[in-house]
XYZ file of N, CA and C in Angstrom:
873
model
N -7.352 0.253 -3.549
C -6.917 -1.153 -3.466
C -6.249 -1.298 -2.641
N -6.488 -2.014 -1.598
C -6.221 -2.481 -0.166
C -4.528 -3.522 -0.477
N -3.562 -2.690 -0.034
C -2.189 -3.253 -0.088
C -1.794 -4.222 1.041
N -2.516 -4.273 1.822
C -2.281 -5.129 3.136
C -1.016 -4.610 4.020
N -0.898 -3.066 4.146
C 0.056 -2.577 4.333
C 0.033 -3.112 6.215
N -0.720 -3.335 7.093
C -0.345 -3.917 8.283
C 0.355 -4.861 8.249
N -0.030 -5.961 7.301
C 0.606 -7.130 6.960
C 1.976 -6.925 6.924
N 2.281 -5.998 5.757
C 3.664 -6.028 5.286
C 4.629 -5.356 6.375
N 4.313 -4.337 7.449
C 4.691 -3.879 8.400
C 5.377 -4.928 9.340
N 4.033 -5.770 9.519
C 4.345 -6.956 10.438
C 5.333 -8.024 10.012
N 5.088 -8.244 8.838
C 6.329 -9.162 8.013
C 7.828 -8.614 8.268
N 7.628 -7.130 7.846
C 9.163 -6.936 7.843
C 9.840 -6.505 9.656
N 8.988 -6.290 10.383
C 9.568 -6.440 11.608
C 9.837 -7.547 12.217
N 8.973 -8.508 11.790
C 9.695 -9.939 12.145
C 11.147 -10.158 11.406
N 10.996 -9.846 10.257
C 12.221 -9.916 9.527
C 13.696 -9.239 10.602
N 13.458 -7.955 10.795
C 14.159 -7.260 11.417
C 14.770 -8.179 12.707
N 13.909 -8.753 13.496
C 14.293 -9.334 14.676
C 15.126 -11.065 14.301
N 14.459 -11.202 13.172
C 15.156 -12.761 12.910
C 16.737 -12.352 12.259
N 16.683 -11.614 11.259
C 17.509 -11.478 10.348
C 18.335 -10.585 10.508
N 17.924 -9.471 11.422
C 19.223 -8.257 11.728
C 19.188 -7.213 10.533
N 20.308 -6.778 10.524
C 20.601 -6.004 9.420
C 19.890 -4.629 9.697
N 19.618 -3.762 10.690
C 19.416 -2.825 11.333
C 20.280 -2.118 11.804
N 20.047 -0.807 11.581
C 21.137 0.570 12.353
C 20.296 1.353 12.853
N 20.796 2.645 13.432
C 20.064 3.657 14.127
C 19.028 3.013 14.967
N 19.302 2.189 15.629
C 18.243 1.776 16.524
C 18.605 1.442 17.701
N 17.585 1.909 19.113
C 18.260 1.785 20.426
C 19.351 2.505 20.866
N 19.976 3.997 19.819
C 20.734 4.460 20.302
C 22.121 3.507 20.288
N 22.075 2.859 19.206
C 23.458 1.693 19.248
C 23.949 1.838 17.713
N 23.845 3.320 17.411
C 24.241 3.820 15.918
C 25.652 2.986 15.311
N 25.724 2.442 14.339
C 26.805 2.124 13.538
C 27.412 3.577 12.682
N 28.393 3.545 12.000
C 28.763 4.910 11.592
C 27.630 5.131 10.329
N 27.633 6.222 9.887
C 26.814 6.629 9.009
C 27.388 6.833 7.771
N 27.022 6.087 6.551
C 27.738 6.508 5.441
C 27.485 7.487 4.903
N 26.628 8.393 4.808
C 26.526 9.867 4.734
C 27.649 10.863 5.250
N 27.889 10.423 6.662
C 28.696 11.466 7.395
C 29.901 10.778 7.082
N 30.597 9.590 6.741
C 31.733 9.190 6.328
C 32.041 9.639 4.958
N 31.318 9.933 3.975
C 31.209 10.288 2.668
C 31.959 11.703 2.626
N 31.353 12.364 3.762
C 31.055 13.991 3.870
C 32.684 14.229 4.444
N 32.771 13.352 5.292
C 34.579 13.525 5.770
C 35.249 12.936 5.049
N 35.005 12.315 4.177
C 36.003 11.864 2.870
C 36.598 13.259 1.703
N 35.181 14.027 1.499
C 35.296 15.141 0.972
C 36.321 16.109 1.633
N 35.577 16.171 2.989
C 36.575 17.316 3.645
C 37.873 16.996 3.683
N 38.619 15.645 3.882
C 39.799 15.299 3.977
C 40.558 15.556 2.826
N 39.815 15.302 1.483
C 40.360 15.808 0.299
C 40.599 17.196 0.326
N 39.399 18.081 0.737
C 40.016 19.713 0.815
C 41.044 19.982 1.264
N 41.505 19.187 2.695
C 42.336 19.576 3.495
C 43.780 19.146 2.986
N 43.899 17.827 2.531
C 44.757 17.228 1.737
C 45.548 18.360 0.753
N 44.391 18.999 -0.217
C 44.704 19.557 -1.506
C 43.820 20.706 -1.227
N 44.201 21.973 -0.609
C 43.717 22.815 -0.403
C 43.482 23.255 -1.797
N 41.984 23.972 -1.802
C 41.661 24.729 -3.283
C 41.396 23.679 -4.415
N 41.810 22.623 -4.261
C 41.616 21.948 -5.555
C 40.223 20.826 -5.378
N 39.783 21.139 -4.257
C 38.430 20.548 -4.129
C 37.299 21.486 -4.008
N 37.445 22.509 -3.886
C 36.731 23.671 -3.270
C 35.966 24.369 -4.632
N 34.592 24.762 -4.270
C 33.797 25.395 -5.582
C 34.225 26.748 -5.650
N 34.574 27.165 -4.617
C 35.002 28.920 -4.811
C 36.641 28.652 -4.268
N 37.336 29.699 -5.017
C 38.695 30.089 -4.926
C 38.968 30.452 -2.963
N 40.407 29.746 -3.167
C 41.001 30.073 -1.772
C 42.059 31.074 -1.361
N 41.968 32.226 -0.981
C 43.097 33.249 -0.908
C 43.983 33.169 0.200
N 45.405 33.183 0.003
C 46.387 33.037 0.814
C 45.834 33.504 2.430
N 45.410 34.448 2.462
C 45.079 35.312 3.531
C 44.093 34.432 4.233
N 42.950 33.772 3.499
C 41.997 32.830 4.252
C 42.276 31.481 4.454
N 43.573 31.179 3.909
C 43.824 29.812 4.162
C 43.881 29.112 5.511
N 44.756 29.936 6.485
C 44.629 29.341 7.747
C 43.571 29.269 8.349
N 42.755 30.426 8.170
C 41.174 30.434 8.986
C 40.289 29.006 8.389
N 40.445 28.789 7.184
C 39.885 27.739 6.173
C 40.418 26.200 7.128
N 41.638 26.283 7.219
C 42.127 25.284 7.632
C 41.512 24.561 9.012
N 41.757 26.065 9.959
C 41.286 25.876 11.048
C 39.926 25.347 11.288
N 39.019 25.781 10.577
C 37.479 25.233 10.571
C 37.050 23.762 10.043
N 38.188 23.487 8.884
C 38.274 21.934 8.594
C 38.491 21.285 9.437
N 39.696 21.436 9.925
C 40.400 20.534 11.621
C 39.327 20.305 12.255
N 38.794 21.689 12.754
C 37.825 21.505 13.889
C 36.677 20.804 13.515
N 36.094 20.462 12.097
C 34.752 20.042 11.629
C 35.171 18.564 11.422
N 36.460 18.437 11.015
C 36.757 16.935 10.840
C 36.824 16.231 12.174
N 37.400 16.921 12.918
C 37.851 16.365 14.496
C 36.282 15.838 15.051
N 35.553 16.780 15.275
C 34.202 16.790 15.902
C 33.190 16.018 15.264
N 33.098 15.704 13.703
C 32.460 14.550 13.436
C 33.049 13.303 13.281
N 34.376 13.352 13.111
C 35.021 12.142 13.019
C 34.796 11.315 14.486
N 35.057 12.395 15.651
C 35.073 11.656 17.044
C 33.580 11.190 17.217
N 32.488 11.491 16.669
C 31.170 11.015 16.414
C 31.187 9.720 16.204
N 31.952 9.415 14.761
C 31.759 8.053 14.070
C 32.362 7.251 14.869
N 33.690 7.600 15.370
C 34.637 6.676 16.181
C 33.896 6.294 16.966
N 33.286 7.033 18.047
C 32.587 6.430 19.369
C 31.703 5.582 19.059
N 31.372 5.691 17.902
C 30.015 4.800 17.364
C 30.456 3.273 17.079
N 31.548 3.326 16.531
C 32.556 2.150 15.926
C 33.153 1.367 17.134
N 33.514 2.003 17.792
C 34.625 1.648 18.665
C 34.186 0.602 19.791
N 32.800 0.443 19.863
C 32.302 -0.427 20.688
C 32.239 -1.943 20.190
N 32.566 -2.183 18.895
C 32.965 -3.104 18.077
C 34.110 -3.721 18.059
N 34.696 -3.148 18.893
C 36.401 -3.262 19.335
C 36.674 -3.400 20.729
N 36.855 -4.633 21.285
C 36.911 -4.357 22.454
C 38.216 -3.865 23.079
N 39.245 -3.701 22.172
C 40.582 -3.504 22.429
C 40.579 -1.671 22.712
N 39.170 -0.975 22.598
C 39.479 0.107 22.611
C 38.110 0.779 23.401
N 38.600 1.716 24.236
C 37.098 2.219 24.988
C 36.881 3.525 24.151
N 35.541 3.733 24.357
C 35.212 4.964 23.825
C 35.543 5.910 24.165
N 36.157 6.091 25.378
C 36.964 7.442 26.205
C 38.105 7.611 25.307
N 38.179 6.709 24.567
C 39.950 6.885 24.085
C 39.258 7.572 22.435
N 38.414 7.480 21.939
C 38.149 7.848 20.544
C 38.908 9.291 20.477
N 38.686 10.377 21.553
C 39.365 11.877 21.215
C 41.027 11.641 20.792
N 41.484 10.819 21.782
C 43.075 10.946 21.635
C 43.264 10.217 20.042
N 42.426 8.926 19.851
C 42.696 8.086 18.331
C 42.469 9.280 17.586
N 41.390 9.930 17.370
C 41.096 10.977 16.403
C 42.323 12.486 16.192
N 42.676 12.664 17.399
C 44.069 13.536 17.654
C 45.151 12.822 16.849
N 45.510 11.522 17.037
C 46.482 11.116 16.579
C 46.222 11.251 14.920
N 45.141 10.709 14.476
C 44.991 10.786 12.975
C 45.227 12.181 12.376
N 44.526 13.332 13.386
C 44.890 14.437 12.622
C 46.383 14.907 12.471
N 46.905 14.386 13.456
C 48.540 14.603 13.606
C 49.396 14.215 12.639
N 48.686 13.047 11.982
C 49.350 12.288 11.329
C 49.042 12.796 9.463
N 48.455 13.426 9.558
C 47.654 14.083 8.099
C 49.114 14.974 7.300
N 49.858 15.370 8.133
C 51.019 16.196 7.419
C 51.946 14.793 6.716
N 52.014 14.053 7.387
C 52.988 13.144 6.621
C 52.132 12.261 5.785
N 51.019 12.080 5.524
C 50.416 11.777 4.463
C 50.199 12.340 3.079
N 50.155 14.121 3.617
C 50.473 14.644 2.468
C 51.783 14.556 2.014
N 52.941 14.484 2.791
C 53.908 14.308 2.174
C 54.543 12.994 1.063
N 53.499 11.775 1.625
C 53.506 10.654 0.941
C 52.845 11.030 -0.704
N 51.707 11.594 -0.511
C 50.840 11.991 -1.828
C 51.815 12.922 -2.616
N 52.806 13.810 -1.975
C 53.261 14.493 -2.854
C 54.437 13.834 -3.765
N 54.643 12.594 -3.203
C 55.592 11.719 -4.078
C 54.650 10.977 -4.856
N 53.404 10.482 -4.778
C 52.683 10.081 -5.677
C 52.199 10.791 -6.744
N 52.038 12.156 -6.354
C 51.860 13.166 -7.566
C 52.897 13.124 -8.540
N 53.957 13.308 -8.154
C 55.424 13.415 -8.704
C 55.460 12.278 -9.306
N 54.930 10.723 -9.010
C 55.218 9.505 -9.674
C 54.436 9.508 -10.949
N 52.957 10.118 -11.084
C 52.420 10.235 -11.798
C 52.678 11.138 -13.104
N 53.406 12.252 -12.647
C 53.837 13.309 -13.497
C 55.073 12.437 -14.501
N 56.042 11.855 -13.713
C 57.246 11.148 -13.965
C 56.942 10.096 -14.936
N 55.585 9.225 -14.507
C 55.282 7.939 -15.250
C 54.465 8.066 -16.352
N 53.863 9.469 -16.699
C 52.490 9.784 -17.671
C 53.238 10.933 -18.755
N 53.637 10.628 -19.784
C 53.859 11.530 -20.930
C 52.351 12.451 -21.251
N 51.581 11.887 -20.849
C 50.077 12.695 -21.125
C 49.842 13.847 -20.108
N 50.439 14.036 -18.482
C 50.449 14.892 -17.930
C 50.835 16.259 -18.131
N 50.280 17.129 -18.157
C 50.601 18.419 -18.481
C 51.150 19.318 -17.003
N 50.726 18.704 -15.797
C 51.367 19.391 -14.529
C 50.737 18.775 -13.508
N 51.083 18.985 -12.161
C 50.805 18.415 -11.004
C 49.256 18.805 -10.888
N 48.780 19.613 -11.252
C 47.268 20.467 -11.057
C 46.449 19.387 -11.705
N 46.720 19.129 -12.710
C 45.870 17.732 -13.895
C 45.841 16.630 -13.146
N 46.836 16.395 -12.293
C 47.125 15.114 -11.928
C 46.018 15.092 -10.560
N 46.062 15.959 -9.865
C 45.402 16.327 -8.752
C 43.925 16.521 -8.809
N 43.626 17.294 -10.073
C 42.418 17.239 -10.437
C 41.574 16.315 -11.379
N 42.360 15.652 -11.823
C 41.727 14.708 -12.696
C 42.052 13.551 -12.825
N 43.001 12.913 -12.090
C 43.393 11.582 -12.131
C 42.985 10.773 -11.222
N 41.998 9.626 -11.524
C 41.015 9.017 -10.177
C 42.185 8.414 -9.453
N 43.383 7.656 -9.810
C 44.124 6.885 -9.049
C 44.976 8.114 -7.936
N 44.984 9.078 -8.229
C 45.591 9.953 -6.965
C 44.387 10.106 -5.879
N 43.467 10.086 -6.124
C 41.792 10.377 -5.245
C 42.125 9.007 -4.430
N 42.187 7.858 -5.257
C 41.841 6.605 -4.380
C 42.815 6.308 -3.703
N 44.275 7.052 -3.922
C 45.362 6.758 -3.122
C 45.333 7.831 -1.814
N 44.923 8.748 -2.066
C 44.853 9.866 -0.961
C 44.049 9.621 -0.076
N 42.655 8.819 -0.277
C 41.970 8.242 0.683
C 42.212 6.971 1.309
N 42.872 6.140 0.412
C 43.314 4.702 1.058
C 44.631 5.377 2.235
N 45.370 6.220 1.874
C 46.581 6.529 2.736
C 46.086 7.251 4.028
N 44.916 7.865 4.232
C 44.376 8.523 5.177
C 43.485 7.254 6.301
N 42.905 6.251 5.587
C 41.999 5.336 5.903
C 42.961 4.595 6.301
N 44.235 4.263 6.187
C 44.997 3.282 6.770
C 45.561 3.746 7.748
N 45.706 5.043 7.898
C 46.001 5.737 9.387
C 45.257 5.192 10.579
N 43.527 5.146 10.342
C 42.767 4.606 10.930
C 42.774 3.000 11.144
N 43.293 2.283 10.003
C 43.204 0.923 10.089
C 44.306 0.668 10.872
N 45.313 1.032 11.179
C 46.545 1.021 11.653
C 45.961 0.961 13.211
N 45.409 2.067 13.657
C 44.840 2.254 14.902
C 43.427 1.200 15.400
N 43.501 0.147 14.481
C 42.488 -0.794 14.780
C 40.999 -0.342 14.794
N 40.592 1.013 14.089
C 39.036 0.907 14.070
C 38.382 0.505 13.449
N 37.382 -0.179 13.620
C 36.528 -0.852 12.897
C 35.814 -0.356 11.741
N 34.966 -0.746 10.784
C 34.048 -0.121 9.592
C 34.985 1.074 8.984
N 35.075 2.148 9.762
C 35.126 3.265 9.081
C 36.412 3.283 8.139
N 37.630 2.780 8.043
C 38.781 2.956 7.257
C 38.119 2.040 5.967
N 37.586 1.029 6.229
C 36.779 0.159 5.016
C 35.587 1.056 4.023
N 34.769 2.049 5.265
C 33.951 2.669 4.527
C 34.489 4.063 3.560
N 35.569 4.303 4.104
C 36.223 5.136 3.337
C 36.765 4.796 2.123
N 37.173 3.777 1.906
C 38.059 3.242 0.811
C 36.970 2.920 -0.399
N 35.877 2.312 0.232
C 34.513 1.896 -0.754
C 33.667 3.251 -1.151
N 34.021 4.416 -0.266
C 33.637 5.614 -1.172
C 34.425 5.839 -2.196
N 35.760 5.816 -2.195
C 36.370 5.880 -3.039
C 36.581 5.100 -4.414
N 36.228 3.973 -3.974
C 36.296 2.931 -4.891
C 34.836 3.109 -5.823
N 33.817 3.908 -5.406
C 32.816 4.021 -5.768
C 32.779 5.066 -6.906
N 33.844 6.330 -6.486
C 33.801 7.237 -7.229
C 34.937 6.981 -8.451
N 35.995 6.085 -8.224
C 36.943 6.375 -9.383
C 37.431 4.720 -9.622
N 36.543 3.796 -9.433
C 36.468 2.248 -9.685
C 37.628 1.694 -9.418
N 38.404 1.999 -8.393
C 39.668 1.390 -7.941
C 39.662 0.924 -6.387
N 39.943 -0.091 -6.103
C 39.299 -0.773 -4.743
C 40.844 -1.381 -4.291
N 40.947 -0.194 -3.220
C 42.276 -0.436 -2.471
C 41.855 -0.563 -1.010
N 41.971 -1.991 -0.017
C 41.876 -1.970 1.091
C 42.412 -1.036 2.061
N 41.888 -0.668 2.812
C 42.716 0.225 3.946
C 43.949 -0.467 4.439
N 44.092 -1.735 4.724
C 45.256 -2.658 5.202
C 46.438 -2.531 4.276
N 46.206 -2.285 2.924
C 47.473 -2.313 2.268
C 48.359 -1.669 2.742
N 49.703 -2.180 2.659
C 50.893 -1.310 2.965
C 51.601 -0.530 1.472
N 51.546 0.403 1.308
C 52.105 0.939 0.204
C 53.010 2.002 0.371
N 54.350 2.202 -0.130
C 55.248 2.623 0.034
C 55.401 4.352 -0.905
N 56.269 4.736 -1.044
C 56.377 6.131 -1.559
C 56.150 5.721 -3.246
N 55.603 7.175 -3.959
C 56.121 7.634 -5.495
C 55.331 6.013 -6.233
N 53.796 6.183 -5.565
C 52.802 4.779 -6.384
C 51.985 5.536 -7.238
N 52.052 5.091 -8.441
C 51.293 5.538 -9.432
C 50.226 4.333 -9.942
N 49.083 4.780 -10.197
C 47.885 3.974 -10.492
C 47.774 4.399 -12.213
N 47.885 4.101 -13.162
C 47.595 4.666 -14.427
C 46.292 4.447 -14.970
N 45.529 5.287 -15.342
C 44.347 4.751 -15.681
C 43.378 4.335 -14.464
N 43.574 3.384 -14.430
C 42.957 2.770 -12.791
C 42.026 1.848 -12.614
N 40.720 2.161 -13.777
C 39.329 1.590 -13.476
C 39.742 -0.077 -13.350
N 39.269 -0.845 -12.320
C 39.263 -2.296 -12.217
C 40.375 -2.525 -11.317
N 41.199 -1.536 -10.814
C 42.641 -2.039 -9.887
C 41.808 -2.571 -8.755
N 42.270 -3.702 -8.233
C 42.149 -4.097 -6.922
C 43.489 -4.727 -6.298
N 43.326 -4.277 -4.958
C 44.625 -4.464 -4.049
C 44.054 -4.724 -2.710
N 44.414 -5.843 -2.298
C 44.009 -6.622 -1.132
C 44.559 -6.487 0.367
N 43.711 -6.405 1.396
C 44.171 -6.119 2.750
C 45.826 -6.517 3.423
N 46.271 -7.711 2.754
C 47.632 -8.001 3.122
C 48.917 -7.438 2.319
N 48.142 -7.099 1.189
C 49.105 -6.632 0.175
C 50.268 -5.802 0.513
N 51.645 -5.659 -0.109
C 52.617 -5.222 0.297
C 53.096 -4.433 -0.997
N 53.223 -2.983 -1.235
C 53.806 -2.517 -2.017
C 55.226 -1.755 -1.807
N 56.148 -1.976 -2.173
C 57.144 -0.980 -2.363
C 57.224 0.364 -2.729
N 58.080 0.822 -2.838
C 58.592 2.251 -3.439
C 58.595 2.034 -4.936
N 57.918 3.225 -5.733
C 58.183 3.530 -7.360
C 57.355 2.504 -7.907
N 56.115 1.632 -7.263
C 55.196 0.626 -7.889
C 54.619 1.491 -8.792
N 54.497 0.726 -10.320
C 53.266 1.517 -11.143
C 52.469 0.322 -11.556
N 51.099 0.716 -11.425
C 50.090 -0.374 -11.799
C 49.219 0.110 -12.778
N 48.535 -0.418 -13.953
C 47.966 0.102 -14.801
C 46.384 -0.719 -14.628
N 45.482 -0.540 -15.401
C 44.252 -0.739 -15.175
C 43.973 -2.268 -15.349
N 42.857 -2.292 -14.021
C 42.677 -3.871 -14.375
C 43.467 -4.731 -13.364
N 44.240 -4.544 -12.832
C 45.201 -5.235 -12.394
C 45.064 -5.684 -10.957
N 45.024 -7.036 -10.502
C 44.363 -7.289 -9.157
C 45.845 -7.918 -8.496
N 45.869 -7.572 -7.242
C 46.704 -8.422 -5.916
C 45.897 -8.909 -5.374
N 45.684 -10.032 -5.538
C 44.382 -10.787 -4.954
C 44.788 -12.026 -3.995
N 44.025 -12.660 -3.156
C 44.197 -13.718 -2.559
C 43.811 -14.992 -3.386
N 44.156 -16.456 -2.786
C 43.620 -17.448 -3.233
C 42.474 -17.607 -2.852
N 41.688 -17.935 -3.676
C 40.170 -18.617 -3.084
C 40.190 -19.933 -2.122
N 40.212 -19.801 -0.814
C 40.563 -21.126 -0.210
C 39.188 -21.048 0.993
N 38.952 -22.317 1.169
C 37.924 -22.801 1.813
C 38.068 -22.242 3.193
N 39.391 -22.089 3.711
C 39.247 -21.877 5.344
C 38.699 -20.362 5.778
N 38.113 -19.738 4.607
C 37.425 -18.244 4.824
C 37.914 -17.737 6.019
N 37.326 -17.419 7.329
C 37.582 -16.404 8.337
C 38.847 -16.914 9.097
N 39.059 -18.525 8.768
C 40.366 -18.956 9.481
C 41.638 -18.203 9.400
N 41.599 -17.663 7.960
C 42.917 -16.882 7.205
C 42.984 -15.416 7.510
N 41.591 -14.969 8.760
C 42.024 -13.679 8.918
C 43.212 -13.246 9.607
N 44.060 -12.318 9.138
C 45.071 -11.719 10.005
C 46.348 -12.260 9.254
N 46.117 -13.472 8.217
C 47.281 -13.834 7.886
C 47.627 -13.393 6.396
N 49.039 -13.392 5.836
C 49.527 -12.576 5.010
C 48.538 -13.794 3.524
N 48.029 -12.670 2.793
C 47.185 -13.474 1.695
C 47.426 -13.060 0.148
N 47.779 -11.882 0.379
C 48.104 -10.990 -0.789
C 49.429 -10.876 -1.129
N 49.855 -10.738 -2.295
C 51.280 -10.544 -2.943
C 51.964 -9.165 -2.510
N 53.238 -9.545 -2.471
C 54.188 -8.718 -2.373
C 54.913 -7.983 -3.302
N 54.903 -6.783 -3.635
C 55.634 -6.037 -4.943
C 56.734 -5.393 -4.133
N 57.896 -5.658 -4.653
C 59.059 -4.573 -4.424
C 59.145 -3.468 -5.005
N 60.329 -3.088 -4.845
C 60.544 -1.644 -5.155
C 60.602 -1.386 -6.986
N 60.245 -0.603 -7.373
C 60.377 -0.150 -9.054
C 59.742 -1.406 -9.722
N 58.810 -1.967 -9.393
C 57.856 -2.832 -9.962
C 56.734 -2.092 -11.008
N 56.723 -2.777 -11.964
C 55.566 -2.187 -13.056
C 54.758 -3.128 -13.330
N 53.480 -3.204 -13.462
C 52.456 -4.390 -13.736
C 51.374 -3.722 -14.730
N 51.604 -4.392 -15.760
C 50.712 -3.687 -16.942
C 48.944 -4.145 -16.886
N 48.510 -3.904 -17.632
C 46.773 -4.140 -17.705
C 46.565 -5.549 -17.523
N 45.364 -5.788 -16.801
C 44.635 -6.871 -16.707
C 45.479 -8.118 -16.346
N 46.710 -8.000 -15.452
C 47.466 -8.935 -14.701
C 46.896 -9.141 -13.293
N 46.882 -10.386 -13.113
C 46.244 -10.851 -11.586
C 47.354 -11.585 -10.886
N 47.632 -10.965 -10.143
C 49.161 -11.882 -8.985
C 48.448 -12.130 -7.700
N 48.427 -13.420 -7.477
C 47.672 -14.245 -6.704
C 48.540 -14.701 -5.499
N 48.324 -14.601 -3.905
C 48.676 -15.243 -2.949
C 49.748 -14.662 -2.383
N 49.467 -14.837 -0.741
C 50.413 -14.185 0.165
C 52.195 -14.455 -0.090
N 52.297 -15.559 -0.396
C 53.796 -16.253 -0.617
C 54.369 -15.575 -2.221
N 53.641 -15.290 -2.763
C 53.954 -14.583 -4.429
C 54.586 -13.399 -4.056
N 56.016 -13.038 -4.508
C 56.829 -11.922 -4.573
C 57.156 -11.344 -5.620
N 57.059 -10.182 -6.127
C 57.571 -9.775 -7.101
C 58.935 -9.091 -6.918
N 59.948 -9.519 -7.572
C 61.385 -8.828 -7.628
C 61.251 -7.400 -7.889
N 62.220 -6.890 -7.201
C 62.453 -5.421 -7.664
C 62.572 -5.254 -8.894
N 62.544 -4.215 -9.689
C 62.597 -3.634 -10.990
C 61.892 -4.733 -11.768
N 61.013 -5.761 -11.529
C 60.540 -6.570 -12.605
C 59.372 -6.224 -13.248
N 59.231 -6.697 -14.588
C 57.915 -6.164 -15.305
C 56.809 -7.258 -15.299
N 56.028 -6.788 -14.838
C 54.713 -7.909 -15.198
C 54.050 -7.461 -16.565
N 53.905 -8.216 -17.761
C 52.932 -8.471 -18.908
C 51.691 -8.142 -18.525
N 50.862 -7.784 -19.530
C 49.497 -7.689 -19.325
C 48.820 -8.974 -19.310
N 47.562 -9.089 -18.970
C 46.902 -10.260 -19.310
C 47.511 -11.878 -18.778
N 48.309 -11.684 -17.584
C 49.022 -12.785 -17.268
C 48.129 -12.967 -15.888
N 48.400 -14.562 -15.492
C 47.978 -14.627 -14.022
C 49.046 -15.594 -13.397
N 49.428 -15.082 -12.250
C 50.426 -15.276 -11.643
C 50.336 -16.240 -10.224
N 50.742 -17.179 -9.645
C 50.818 -17.734 -8.696
C 52.264 -17.835 -8.148
N 53.228 -17.838 -8.864
C 54.388 -17.960 -7.994
C 55.347 -16.784 -8.202
N 56.224 -16.833 -7.302
C 57.336 -15.514 -7.319
C 57.920 -15.051 -8.588
N 58.444 -14.098 -8.724
C 59.333 -13.543 -9.793
C 60.442 -12.877 -9.063
N 61.736 -13.503 -10.065
C 63.084 -12.981 -9.395
C 63.018 -11.222 -9.804
N 64.180 -10.934 -9.044
C 64.130 -9.102 -9.221
C 64.697 -9.178 -10.750
N 64.490 -8.038 -11.510
C 64.997 -7.832 -12.678
C 64.572 -8.774 -13.837
N 63.402 -9.184 -13.541
C 62.829 -9.873 -14.345
C 61.401 -9.311 -15.678
N 61.376 -9.903 -16.721
C 60.175 -9.489 -17.777
C 59.175 -10.789 -17.592
N 58.233 -10.947 -17.046
C 57.207 -11.922 -17.124
C 56.001 -11.584 -18.295
N 55.911 -12.282 -19.212
C 54.976 -12.190 -20.212
C 54.252 -12.821 -20.934
N 53.533 -13.127 -21.530
C 52.946 -14.121 -22.337
C 53.603 -14.727 -23.463
N 53.827 -15.632 -24.102
C 54.628 -16.242 -24.797
C 54.186 -15.711 -26.392
N 54.861 -16.146 -27.455
C 54.567 -15.870 -28.626
C 53.195 -16.259 -29.146
N 52.425 -15.066 -29.405
C 51.080 -15.731 -29.901
C 50.778 -15.452 -31.374
N 50.207 -16.599 -31.883
C 49.817 -16.179 -33.235
C 48.345 -15.366 -33.621
N 48.514 -14.345 -34.818
C 47.722 -13.705 -34.917
C 47.167 -13.821 -36.326
N 45.685 -13.929 -36.543
C 45.424 -14.134 -38.024
C 44.717 -12.704 -38.581
N 45.156 -12.453 -40.045
C 44.544 -11.044 -40.510
C 44.242 -11.587 -41.800
N 43.084 -11.062 -42.153
C 42.676 -11.698 -43.356
C 41.482 -10.397 -43.898
N 41.439 -10.241 -44.948
C 40.272 -9.466 -45.677
C 38.904 -9.693 -45.287
N 38.173 -8.550 -45.047
C 36.827 -8.764 -44.448
C 36.180 -9.167 -45.835
N 35.121 -10.222 -45.774
C 34.065 -10.603 -46.723
C 33.217 -9.079 -46.559
N 32.984 -9.023 -48.062
C 32.390 -7.809 -48.327
C 30.227 -8.430 -48.462
N 29.879 -7.689 -47.896
C 27.980 -8.239 -48.032
C 27.580 -7.831 -49.653
């Protein structure tokens, strides 16, 4: 059967020229998704030694393993950063090595923040049997770990890579946290599936979210004109938001120690120490008809 291959190839080549959407051409490569995925996995190894390894790590080998991981991440991240900084006129390709070095130096601080997140998960979930269970089995912690590392690169104005990192975590956990979101200490996402936190969201310390929570922007026609402006809500310290609540808008502030009930849609600020929940609902209970 003649599948008219020459015609197919010719049509695809025309599409490449007209539509674009190609990569790894003429040595102008963009970052590799596979390379970023591998870097995320190695970063988890570095942040939680022994927890994401197939083989046990002895204390005698820990320093050597850390040396190898740091060297490998630096080398590979340098390659990906050099590929992407050409998209940002504020960063010269020659600056990529220093940028990556600053990123690596920030990792102990990231680990300190993640320790508070583990503590918050343990204190906030009576089902947790220990810190080890939280690190190994809680998708929220994995999503937060990658977001906190990606946030360091985001603050350095690195294009693409931070978002690729958080999307890698999104695909694994079902939790979508933009690398630009500012998140305080002791952050806990319980269950987590379907949580969305937008780019300009600001979360204080000791914030707790349940599954399906959305911290999102209004859908406005201005589109790209809103880039860089505050579009997502602010949650102050000790705020709890229950399942499937949606909080909208850059001017919306949820005051400290307030609790947001499940299934609400909020477009306005809530004062501190408030409980915002649906009103009295009528439920109908009756005996089922027998077939």
